[in-house]
Amino acid sequence: MSYDELCQKISSNIFKIGNNVTSMQKLVNQLGTSNEAPNLKNQLDKKRNEVKKLIEETNGVLRDASDLCRTGNPQEEKSRKINVDRMRHQFADALTKFKKYQSIEAEKERAMVDRMRTRTVSLRQELAGQSGIDTGYADNDSLVDDESRQQKLAQLHEFADDLETTTALITEREEAIRKLETDMVTVNEIFREIGTMVYEQGDIIDNIESNVEAAREDTGQAEVELRKAAVYQDSYRKKVLIFLAIIATIAIVLGVVIWLSVRHKK
């Protein structure tokens, strides 16, 4: 792609990242609340994956645009560098917002895991306390005893099912946390790459300014030489005019002398 096409792609991606992060913000605010929809996690995962792809693509395109800052004349290079630097700051701002809501999501996930772990401890204690329930039935058992036993057994099964479900949710949430942490590491690496890009861009602009300064010095030297040449040319022209004036004066004097001599002989 050309430099202009790369810049257009970068601007478009940064805009898309911003929109997706705004959507993520609304979803993250609902996470762990009574307003959390059943498919909220899937929506968050989808938005996060979209942003991740856009970030990786934008980082590569920004690198390509940065490389093209080394081509062209000094003024064009400087203009391109300034434009790339502006987009780099916009990209970094978008990454910062993405990281912010990633961190909030991870904190909420950890809080939910802690609550569920506390829940599993309570469930295990309940199960341990009711593990001695007699599941058999004796002829001398009253109807009340039987109903009480059945209620306790039903409660025992409920606790066991709840423990199994909660344990599965903990595993799921922990996997989500690990994925978030991996994504945050990736974003941090891109931040470091942007920092490297800034350093390289600094070298580029220094070289550009050096080239511009050198061009200015060359132009100034050329102007000095031209002025010297003009002065020399004026001096030469004056000398020629003086020489011609002297020749003309001598010619007139000789002409007068010759005329007087001829006249005297007559």
Coordinates of N, CA and C in Angstrom, one line a residue, residues 39-254:
N39 N -25.6 -14.1 27.9 CA -24.6 -14.1 26.8 C -23.6 -13.0 26.9
L40 N -23.5 -12.3 28.0 CA -22.6 -11.2 28.2 C -21.2 -11.6 27.9
K41 N -20.8 -12.7 28.5 CA -19.4 -13.1 28.3 C -19.0 -13.4 26.9
N42 N -20.0 -14.0 26.1 CA -19.7 -14.2 24.7 C -19.6 -12.9 24.0
Q43 N -20.4 -11.9 24.3 CA -20.3 -10.6 23.7 C -19.0 -9.9 24.0
L44 N -18.5 -10.0 25.2 CA -17.3 -9.4 25.6 C -16.1 -10.1 24.9
D45 N -16.2 -11.4 24.8 CA -15.1 -12.2 24.1 C -15.0 -11.8 22.6
K46 N -16.2 -11.6 22.0 CA -16.3 -11.2 20.6 C -15.7 -9.8 20.4
K47 N -16.1 -8.8 21.2 CA -15.5 -7.5 21.1 C -14.0 -7.5 21.4
R48 N -13.6 -8.2 22.4 CA -12.2 -8.3 22.7 C -11.3 -8.8 21.6
N49 N -11.8 -9.9 21.0 CA -11.1 -10.5 19.8 C -11.0 -9.6 18.6
E50 N -12.1 -8.8 18.4 CA -12.1 -7.8 17.3 C -11.1 -6.8 17.6
V51 N -11.1 -6.3 18.8 CA -10.1 -5.2 19.1 C -8.7 -5.7 19.0
K52 N -8.5 -7.0 19.5 CA -7.1 -7.6 19.4 C -6.6 -7.7 18.0
K53 N -7.5 -8.1 17.1 CA -7.1 -8.2 15.7 C -6.8 -6.8 15.1
L54 N -7.6 -5.9 15.4 CA -7.4 -4.5 14.9 C -6.1 -3.9 15.5
I55 N -5.8 -4.2 16.7 CA -4.6 -3.7 17.3 C -3.3 -4.3 16.6
E56 N -3.4 -5.6 16.4 CA -2.2 -6.2 15.8 C -2.0 -5.7 14.3
E57 N -3.2 -5.6 13.6 CA -3.1 -5.1 12.2 C -2.6 -3.6 12.2
T58 N -3.1 -2.8 13.1 CA -2.7 -1.4 13.1 C -1.3 -1.2 13.5
N59 N -0.8 -2.1 14.4 CA 0.6 -2.0 14.7 C 1.5 -2.3 13.5
G60 N 1.2 -3.3 12.7 CA 2.0 -3.6 11.5 C 1.9 -2.5 10.5
V61 N 0.7 -2.0 10.3 CA 0.5 -0.9 9.3 C 1.2 0.4 9.7
L62 N 1.2 0.7 11.0 CA 1.9 1.8 11.5 C 3.4 1.7 11.3
R63 N 3.9 0.5 11.5 CA 5.3 0.2 11.3 C 5.7 0.5 9.8
D64 N 4.8 0.0 8.9 CA 5.0 0.2 7.4 C 5.0 1.7 7.1
A65 N 4.1 2.5 7.7 CA 4.0 3.9 7.4 C 5.2 4.6 8.0
S66 N 5.7 4.1 9.1 CA 6.9 4.7 9.7 C 8.1 4.5 8.8
D67 N 8.2 3.3 8.2 CA 9.3 3.0 7.3 C 9.3 4.0 6.1
L68 N 8.1 4.3 5.6 CA 8.0 5.2 4.5 C 8.4 6.6 4.8
C69 N 8.5 6.9 6.1 CA 9.0 8.3 6.4 C 10.4 8.5 6.0
R70 N 11.1 7.5 5.7 CA 12.5 7.6 5.3 C 12.7 7.8 3.8
T71 N 11.6 8.0 3.1 CA 11.7 8.2 1.6 C 11.2 9.6 1.3
G72 N 11.6 10.1 0.1 CA 11.2 11.5 -0.3 C 12.2 12.5 0.1
N73 N 11.9 13.8 -0.2 CA 12.7 14.9 0.1 C 12.6 15.2 1.6
P74 N 13.6 16.0 2.1 CA 13.6 16.3 3.6 C 12.3 16.8 4.1
Q75 N 11.7 17.8 3.3 CA 10.5 18.4 3.8 C 9.3 17.4 3.9
E76 N 9.2 16.5 2.8 CA 8.2 15.5 2.8 C 8.4 14.5 3.9
E77 N 9.6 14.1 4.1 CA 9.9 13.2 5.2 C 9.5 13.7 6.6
K78 N 9.8 15.0 6.8 CA 9.4 15.6 8.1 C 7.9 15.7 8.2
S79 N 7.2 16.0 7.2 CA 5.7 16.1 7.2 C 5.1 14.7 7.5
R80 N 5.7 13.7 6.8 CA 5.2 12.3 7.1 C 5.4 11.9 8.5
K81 N 6.6 12.2 9.0 CA 7.0 11.8 10.4 C 6.0 12.5 11.4
I82 N 5.7 13.7 11.2 CA 4.8 14.4 12.1 C 3.4 13.8 12.0
N83 N 2.9 13.4 10.9 CA 1.6 12.7 10.7 C 1.6 11.4 11.4
V84 N 2.7 10.6 11.1 CA 2.8 9.2 11.8 C 2.8 9.4 13.3
D85 N 3.6 10.4 13.8 CA 3.7 10.6 15.2 C 2.3 10.9 15.8
R86 N 1.5 11.7 15.1 CA 0.1 12.0 15.6 C -0.7 10.8 15.6
M87 N -0.7 9.9 14.6 CA -1.4 8.7 14.6 C -0.9 7.7 15.7
R88 N 0.3 7.7 15.9 CA 0.9 6.9 16.9 C 0.3 7.2 18.3
H89 N 0.2 8.5 18.6 CA -0.4 9.0 19.9 C -1.8 8.6 19.9
Q90 N -2.6 8.7 18.9 CA -4.0 8.3 18.8 C -4.1 6.8 19.1
F91 N -3.2 6.0 18.5 CA -3.2 4.6 18.7 C -2.9 4.2 20.1
A92 N -1.9 4.9 20.7 CA -1.5 4.7 22.1 C -2.7 5.0 23.0
D93 N -3.4 6.1 22.7 CA -4.6 6.4 23.6 C -5.7 5.3 23.5
A94 N -5.9 4.8 22.3 CA -6.9 3.7 22.1 C -6.4 2.5 22.9
L95 N -5.2 2.2 22.9 CA -4.6 1.0 23.6 C -4.8 1.2 25.1
T96 N -4.6 2.4 25.6 CA -4.7 2.7 27.0 C -6.1 2.5 27.5
K97 N -7.1 2.9 26.7 CA -8.5 2.7 27.1 C -8.8 1.2 27.1
F98 N -8.3 0.5 26.1 CA -8.5 -1.0 26.0 C -8.0 -1.7 27.2
K99 N -6.7 -1.3 27.5 CA -6.1 -1.9 28.7 C -6.9 -1.6 30.0
K100 N -7.4 -0.4 30.1 CA -8.2 0.0 31.3 C -9.4 -1.0 31.5
Y101 N -10.1 -1.2 30.5 CA -11.3 -2.1 30.6 C -11.0 -3.5 30.7
Q102 N -9.8 -3.9 30.1 CA -9.3 -5.3 30.3 C -9.0 -5.5 31.8
S103 N -8.4 -4.5 32.4 CA -8.0 -4.6 33.8 C -9.2 -4.7 34.7
I104 N -10.2 -3.8 34.4 CA -11.5 -3.8 35.2 C -12.2 -5.2 35.1
E105 N -12.2 -5.7 33.8 CA -12.8 -7.0 33.6 C -12.1 -8.1 34.4
A106 N -10.8 -8.1 34.4 CA -10.0 -9.1 35.1 C -10.2 -9.0 36.6
E107 N -10.3 -7.8 37.1 CA -10.6 -7.6 38.5 C -11.9 -8.1 38.9
K108 N -12.9 -7.9 38.1 CA -14.3 -8.4 38.4 C -14.3 -9.9 38.3
E109 N -13.6 -10.5 37.3 CA -13.5 -11.9 37.2 C -12.9 -12.5 38.5
R110 N -11.8 -11.9 38.9 CA -11.1 -12.5 40.1 C -12.0 -12.4 41.4
A111 N -12.8 -11.3 41.5 CA -13.7 -11.1 42.6 C -14.8 -12.2 42.6
M112 N -15.3 -12.5 41.4 CA -16.3 -13.5 41.2 C -15.8 -14.9 41.6
V113 N -14.5 -15.1 41.2 CA -13.9 -16.4 41.5 C -13.7 -16.6 43.0
D114 N -13.3 -15.5 43.7 CA -13.2 -15.5 45.1 C -14.5 -15.8 45.8
R115 N -15.6 -15.2 45.3 CA -16.9 -15.4 45.9 C -17.3 -16.9 45.7
M116 N -17.1 -17.4 44.5 CA -17.5 -18.8 44.2 C -16.6 -19.8 45.0
R117 N -15.4 -19.5 45.2 CA -14.5 -20.4 46.1 C -15.1 -20.4 47.5
T118 N -15.5 -19.2 48.0 CA -16.1 -19.2 49.3 C -17.4 -20.0 49.3
R119 N -18.1 -20.0 48.2 CA -19.4 -20.7 48.1 C -19.1 -22.2 48.1
T120 N -18.0 -22.6 47.4 CA -17.7 -24.1 47.4 C -17.3 -24.6 48.8
V121 N -16.6 -23.8 49.5 CA -16.2 -24.2 50.9 C -17.5 -24.4 51.7
S122 N -18.5 -23.5 51.6 CA -19.7 -23.6 52.3 C -20.5 -24.9 51.9
L123 N -20.5 -25.1 50.6 CA -21.2 -26.3 50.1 C -20.6 -27.6 50.6
R124 N -19.2 -27.7 50.6 CA -18.6 -28.9 51.0 C -18.8 -29.1 52.5
Q125 N -18.9 -28.0 53.3 CA -19.2 -28.2 54.7 C -20.6 -28.7 54.9
E126 N -21.6 -28.2 54.1 CA -22.9 -28.7 54.1 C -23.0 -30.2 53.8
L127 N -22.3 -30.6 52.7 CA -22.3 -32.0 52.3 C -21.7 -32.9 53.3
A128 N -20.6 -32.4 53.9 CA -19.9 -33.2 55.0 C -20.8 -33.4 56.2
G129 N -21.6 -32.3 56.5 CA -22.5 -32.4 57.6 C -23.7 -33.3 57.4
Q130 N -24.0 -33.5 56.1 CA -25.2 -34.4 55.9 C -24.8 -35.7 55.2
S131 N -23.5 -36.0 55.3 CA -23.0 -37.2 54.6 C -23.5 -38.5 55.3
G132 N -23.9 -38.3 56.6 CA -24.3 -39.5 57.4 C -25.8 -39.8 57.3
I133 N -26.5 -39.2 56.4 CA -28.0 -39.4 56.2 C -28.2 -40.9 55.8
D134 N -29.1 -41.5 56.4 CA -29.5 -42.9 56.1 C -30.4 -42.9 54.9
T135 N -30.0 -43.4 53.8 CA -30.8 -43.4 52.6 C -31.7 -44.6 52.5
G136 N -31.6 -45.5 53.4 CA -32.5 -46.7 53.4 C -33.9 -46.4 54.0
Y137 N -34.7 -47.4 54.0 CA -36.1 -47.2 54.5 C -36.5 -48.4 55.4
A138 N -36.9 -48.1 56.6 CA -37.2 -49.1 57.5 C -38.8 -49.2 57.7
D139 N -39.3 -50.4 58.0 CA -40.7 -50.6 58.1 C -41.3 -49.8 59.2
N140 N -40.5 -49.6 60.3 CA -41.0 -48.8 61.4 C -40.9 -47.3 61.3
D141 N -40.3 -46.8 60.1 CA -40.2 -45.4 59.9 C -41.6 -44.8 59.7
S142 N -41.8 -43.7 60.4 CA -43.1 -43.0 60.2 C -43.0 -42.2 58.9
L143 N -44.2 -41.8 58.4 CA -44.3 -41.0 57.2 C -43.5 -39.7 57.3
V144 N -43.6 -39.1 58.5 CA -42.9 -37.9 58.7 C -41.4 -38.0 58.6
D145 N -40.9 -39.2 59.2 CA -39.4 -39.5 59.1 C -39.0 -39.7 57.7
D146 N -39.8 -40.3 56.9 CA -39.5 -40.6 55.5 C -39.5 -39.3 54.7
E147 N -40.5 -38.4 54.9 CA -40.5 -37.2 54.2 C -39.3 -36.3 54.6
S148 N -38.9 -36.3 55.8 CA -37.7 -35.6 56.3 C -36.5 -36.1 55.6
R149 N -36.4 -37.4 55.6 CA -35.2 -38.0 54.9 C -35.1 -37.6 53.5
Q150 N -36.3 -37.7 52.8 CA -36.3 -37.4 51.4 C -36.0 -35.9 51.1
Q151 N -36.4 -35.0 52.0 CA -36.1 -33.6 51.9 C -34.6 -33.4 52.1
K152 N -34.0 -34.1 53.0 CA -32.5 -34.0 53.3 C -31.7 -34.5 52.1
L153 N -32.2 -35.7 51.5 CA -31.6 -36.2 50.4 C -31.6 -35.3 49.2
A154 N -32.8 -34.7 49.0 CA -33.0 -33.7 47.9 C -32.1 -32.6 48.1
Q155 N -32.0 -32.1 49.3 CA -31.1 -31.0 49.6 C -29.6 -31.4 49.4
L156 N -29.3 -32.6 49.8 CA -28.0 -33.1 49.6 C -27.6 -33.1 48.1
H157 N -28.5 -33.6 47.2 CA -28.3 -33.6 45.8 C -28.2 -32.2 45.2
E158 N -29.0 -31.3 45.8 CA -28.9 -29.9 45.4 C -27.6 -29.3 45.7
F159 N -27.1 -29.6 46.9 CA -25.8 -29.1 47.3 C -24.7 -29.6 46.3
A160 N -24.8 -30.9 46.1 CA -23.8 -31.6 45.2 C -23.8 -31.0 43.8
D161 N -25.0 -30.8 43.2 CA -25.1 -30.2 41.9 C -24.6 -28.8 41.9
D162 N -24.9 -28.0 43.0 CA -24.5 -26.6 43.1 C -23.0 -26.6 43.1
L163 N -22.4 -27.5 43.9 CA -20.9 -27.6 44.0 C -20.3 -27.9 42.7
E164 N -20.9 -28.8 42.0 CA -20.3 -29.2 40.6 C -20.4 -28.0 39.7
T165 N -21.6 -27.3 39.7 CA -21.8 -26.2 38.8 C -20.8 -25.1 39.1
T166 N -20.7 -24.8 40.4 CA -19.8 -23.7 40.9 C -18.3 -24.0 40.5
T167 N -17.9 -25.3 40.7 CA -16.6 -25.6 40.4 C -16.3 -25.5 38.9
A168 N -17.3 -25.8 38.1 CA -17.1 -25.7 36.6 C -17.0 -24.2 36.3
L169 N -17.8 -23.4 36.9 CA -17.8 -21.9 36.7 C -16.4 -21.3 37.1
I170 N -15.9 -21.8 38.2 CA -14.6 -21.3 38.6 C -13.5 -21.6 37.6
T171 N -13.6 -22.9 37.1 CA -12.6 -23.3 36.0 C -12.8 -22.4 34.8
E172 N -14.0 -22.1 34.4 CA -14.3 -21.2 33.3 C -13.8 -19.8 33.5
R173 N -14.1 -19.3 34.7 CA -13.6 -17.9 35.0 C -12.1 -17.8 35.0
E174 N -11.5 -18.8 35.6 CA -10.0 -18.8 35.7 C -9.4 -18.8 34.3
E175 N -10.0 -19.6 33.4 CA -9.5 -19.6 32.0 C -9.7 -18.3 31.4
A176 N -10.8 -17.6 31.6 CA -11.0 -16.3 31.1 C -10.0 -15.3 31.6
I177 N -9.6 -15.4 32.9 CA -8.6 -14.5 33.5 C -7.3 -14.7 32.9
R178 N -6.9 -16.0 32.7 CA -5.6 -16.3 32.0 C -5.6 -15.7 30.6
K179 N -6.7 -15.8 29.9 CA -6.8 -15.2 28.5 C -6.6 -13.7 28.6
L180 N -7.3 -13.1 29.5 CA -7.2 -11.6 29.7 C -5.7 -11.2 30.0
E181 N -5.1 -12.0 30.9 CA -3.7 -11.6 31.2 C -2.8 -11.8 30.0
T182 N -3.0 -12.8 29.2 CA -2.2 -13.0 28.0 C -2.4 -11.9 27.0
D183 N -3.7 -11.4 26.9 CA -4.0 -10.3 26.0 C -3.3 -9.0 26.5
M184 N -3.3 -8.8 27.8 CA -2.7 -7.6 28.4 C -1.2 -7.6 28.1
V185 N -0.6 -8.8 28.2 CA 0.9 -8.9 27.9 C 1.1 -8.6 26.5
T186 N 0.2 -9.0 25.5 CA 0.4 -8.7 24.1 C 0.3 -7.1 23.9
V187 N -0.7 -6.5 24.6 CA -0.8 -5.1 24.5 C 0.4 -4.4 25.0
N188 N 0.9 -4.8 26.1 CA 2.2 -4.2 26.7 C 3.3 -4.3 25.7
E189 N 3.4 -5.5 25.0 CA 4.5 -5.6 24.1 C 4.4 -4.6 22.9
I190 N 3.1 -4.4 22.5 CA 2.9 -3.4 21.4 C 3.2 -2.0 21.9
F191 N 2.9 -1.7 23.2 CA 3.3 -0.4 23.8 C 4.8 -0.3 23.7
R192 N 5.6 -1.3 24.0 CA 7.0 -1.2 24.0 C 7.5 -1.0 22.5
E193 N 6.8 -1.7 21.6 CA 7.2 -1.5 20.2 C 6.9 -0.1 19.7
I194 N 5.8 0.5 20.2 CA 5.5 1.9 19.9 C 6.6 2.8 20.4
G195 N 7.1 2.5 21.7 CA 8.2 3.2 22.2 C 9.5 3.1 21.4
T196 N 9.7 1.9 20.9 CA 10.9 1.8 20.0 C 10.7 2.6 18.7
M197 N 9.5 2.6 18.2 CA 9.2 3.3 17.0 C 9.4 4.8 17.2
V198 N 9.0 5.3 18.4 CA 9.2 6.7 18.7 C 10.7 7.1 18.7
Y199 N 11.5 6.2 19.3 CA 13.0 6.4 19.3 C 13.5 6.5 17.9
E200 N 13.1 5.5 17.0 CA 13.5 5.5 15.6 C 13.0 6.8 14.9
Q201 N 11.8 7.2 15.2 CA 11.3 8.4 14.6 C 12.1 9.6 15.0
G202 N 12.6 9.6 16.2 CA 13.4 10.7 16.7 C 14.7 10.8 15.9
D203 N 15.3 9.6 15.6 CA 16.5 9.6 14.7 C 16.2 10.1 13.3
I204 N 15.0 9.7 12.8 CA 14.6 10.1 11.5 C 14.5 11.6 11.4
I205 N 13.8 12.2 12.4 CA 13.6 13.6 12.3 C 14.9 14.4 12.5
D206 N 15.8 13.8 13.3 CA 17.2 14.4 13.5 C 17.9 14.4 12.1
N207 N 17.8 13.3 11.4 CA 18.5 13.2 10.1 C 17.8 14.2 9.1
I208 N 16.5 14.2 9.2 CA 15.8 15.2 8.3 C 16.2 16.6 8.5
E209 N 16.3 17.0 9.8 CA 16.6 18.3 10.1 C 18.1 18.6 9.8
S210 N 19.0 17.6 9.9 CA 20.3 17.8 9.5 C 20.4 18.0 8.0
N211 N 19.6 17.2 7.2 CA 19.6 17.4 5.8 C 19.1 18.7 5.4
V212 N 18.1 19.2 6.1 CA 17.5 20.5 5.8 C 18.5 21.6 6.1
E213 N 19.2 21.4 7.2 CA 20.2 22.4 7.6 C 21.3 22.4 6.6
A214 N 21.7 21.2 6.2 CA 22.8 21.1 5.2 C 22.4 21.8 3.9
A215 N 21.1 21.6 3.5 CA 20.6 22.2 2.3 C 20.6 23.7 2.4
R216 N 20.2 24.2 3.6 CA 20.2 25.6 3.8 C 21.6 26.2 3.7
E217 N 22.6 25.5 4.3 CA 24.0 25.9 4.3 C 24.5 26.0 2.8
D218 N 24.2 24.9 2.1 CA 24.6 24.9 0.7 C 24.0 26.0 -0.1
T219 N 22.7 26.3 0.2 CA 22.0 27.4 -0.5 C 22.6 28.7 -0.1
G220 N 22.9 28.9 1.2 CA 23.6 30.1 1.6 C 24.9 30.3 1.0
Q221 N 25.7 29.2 0.9 CA 27.0 29.3 0.3 C 26.9 29.6 -1.2
A222 N 25.9 29.1 -1.8 CA 25.7 29.4 -3.3 C 25.3 30.8 -3.5
E223 N 24.5 31.4 -2.5 CA 24.2 32.8 -2.6 C 25.4 33.7 -2.5
V224 N 26.3 33.3 -1.5 CA 27.5 34.0 -1.3 C 28.4 34.0 -2.6
E225 N 28.5 32.8 -3.2 CA 29.3 32.7 -4.4 C 28.7 33.5 -5.6
L226 N 27.3 33.5 -5.6 CA 26.7 34.3 -6.7 C 26.9 35.8 -6.4
R227 N 26.8 36.2 -5.2 CA 27.1 37.6 -4.9 C 28.5 38.0 -5.3
K228 N 29.5 37.1 -4.9 CA 30.9 37.3 -5.3 C 31.0 37.4 -6.8
A229 N 30.3 36.5 -7.5 CA 30.4 36.5 -9.0 C 29.8 37.8 -9.5
A230 N 28.8 38.3 -8.9 CA 28.1 39.5 -9.4 C 29.1 40.7 -9.2
V231 N 29.7 40.7 -8.0 CA 30.6 41.8 -7.7 C 31.8 41.8 -8.7
Y232 N 32.3 40.6 -8.9 CA 33.4 40.4 -9.8 C 33.0 40.9 -11.3
Q233 N 31.8 40.5 -11.6 CA 31.3 40.9 -13.0 C 31.2 42.4 -13.1
D234 N 30.7 43.0 -12.0 CA 30.5 44.5 -12.1 C 31.9 45.1 -12.1
S235 N 32.9 44.6 -11.4 CA 34.2 45.2 -11.4 C 34.8 45.0 -12.7
Y236 N 34.7 43.8 -13.3 CA 35.2 43.6 -14.7 C 34.6 44.5 -15.7
R237 N 33.3 44.7 -15.6 CA 32.6 45.6 -16.5 C 33.1 47.0 -16.4
K238 N 33.3 47.5 -15.1 CA 33.9 48.8 -14.9 C 35.3 49.0 -15.5
K239 N 36.1 47.9 -15.3 CA 37.4 48.0 -15.9 C 37.4 48.1 -17.4
V240 N 36.5 47.3 -18.0 CA 36.4 47.3 -19.5 C 36.0 48.7 -19.9
L241 N 35.0 49.3 -19.2 CA 34.6 50.6 -19.6 C 35.7 51.7 -19.5
I242 N 36.4 51.5 -18.4 CA 37.5 52.5 -18.2 C 38.6 52.3 -19.3
F243 N 38.9 51.1 -19.6 CA 39.9 50.8 -20.6 C 39.4 51.4 -22.0
L244 N 38.1 51.1 -22.3 CA 37.6 51.7 -23.5 C 37.6 53.2 -23.5
A245 N 37.3 53.8 -22.4 CA 37.4 55.3 -22.3 C 38.8 55.8 -22.5
I246 N 39.8 55.1 -21.9 CA 41.2 55.5 -22.1 C 41.5 55.4 -23.6
I247 N 41.2 54.2 -24.2 CA 41.4 54.0 -25.7 C 40.8 55.1 -26.5
A248 N 39.6 55.4 -26.1 CA 38.9 56.5 -26.9 C 39.5 57.8 -26.7
T249 N 40.0 58.1 -25.5 CA 40.7 59.4 -25.2 C 42.0 59.5 -26.0
I250 N 42.7 58.4 -26.0 CA 44.0 58.3 -26.8 C 43.7 58.5 -28.2
A251 N 42.7 57.9 -28.7 CA 42.4 58.0 -30.1 C 42.0 59.4 -30.5
I252 N 41.2 60.1 -29.6 CA 40.9 61.5 -29.9 C 42.1 62.4 -29.9
V253 N 42.9 62.1 -28.8 CA 44.2 62.9 -28.8 C 45.0 62.7 -30.0
L254 N 45.2 61.5 -30.4 CA 46.0 61.2 -31.6 C 45.3 61.9 -32.9

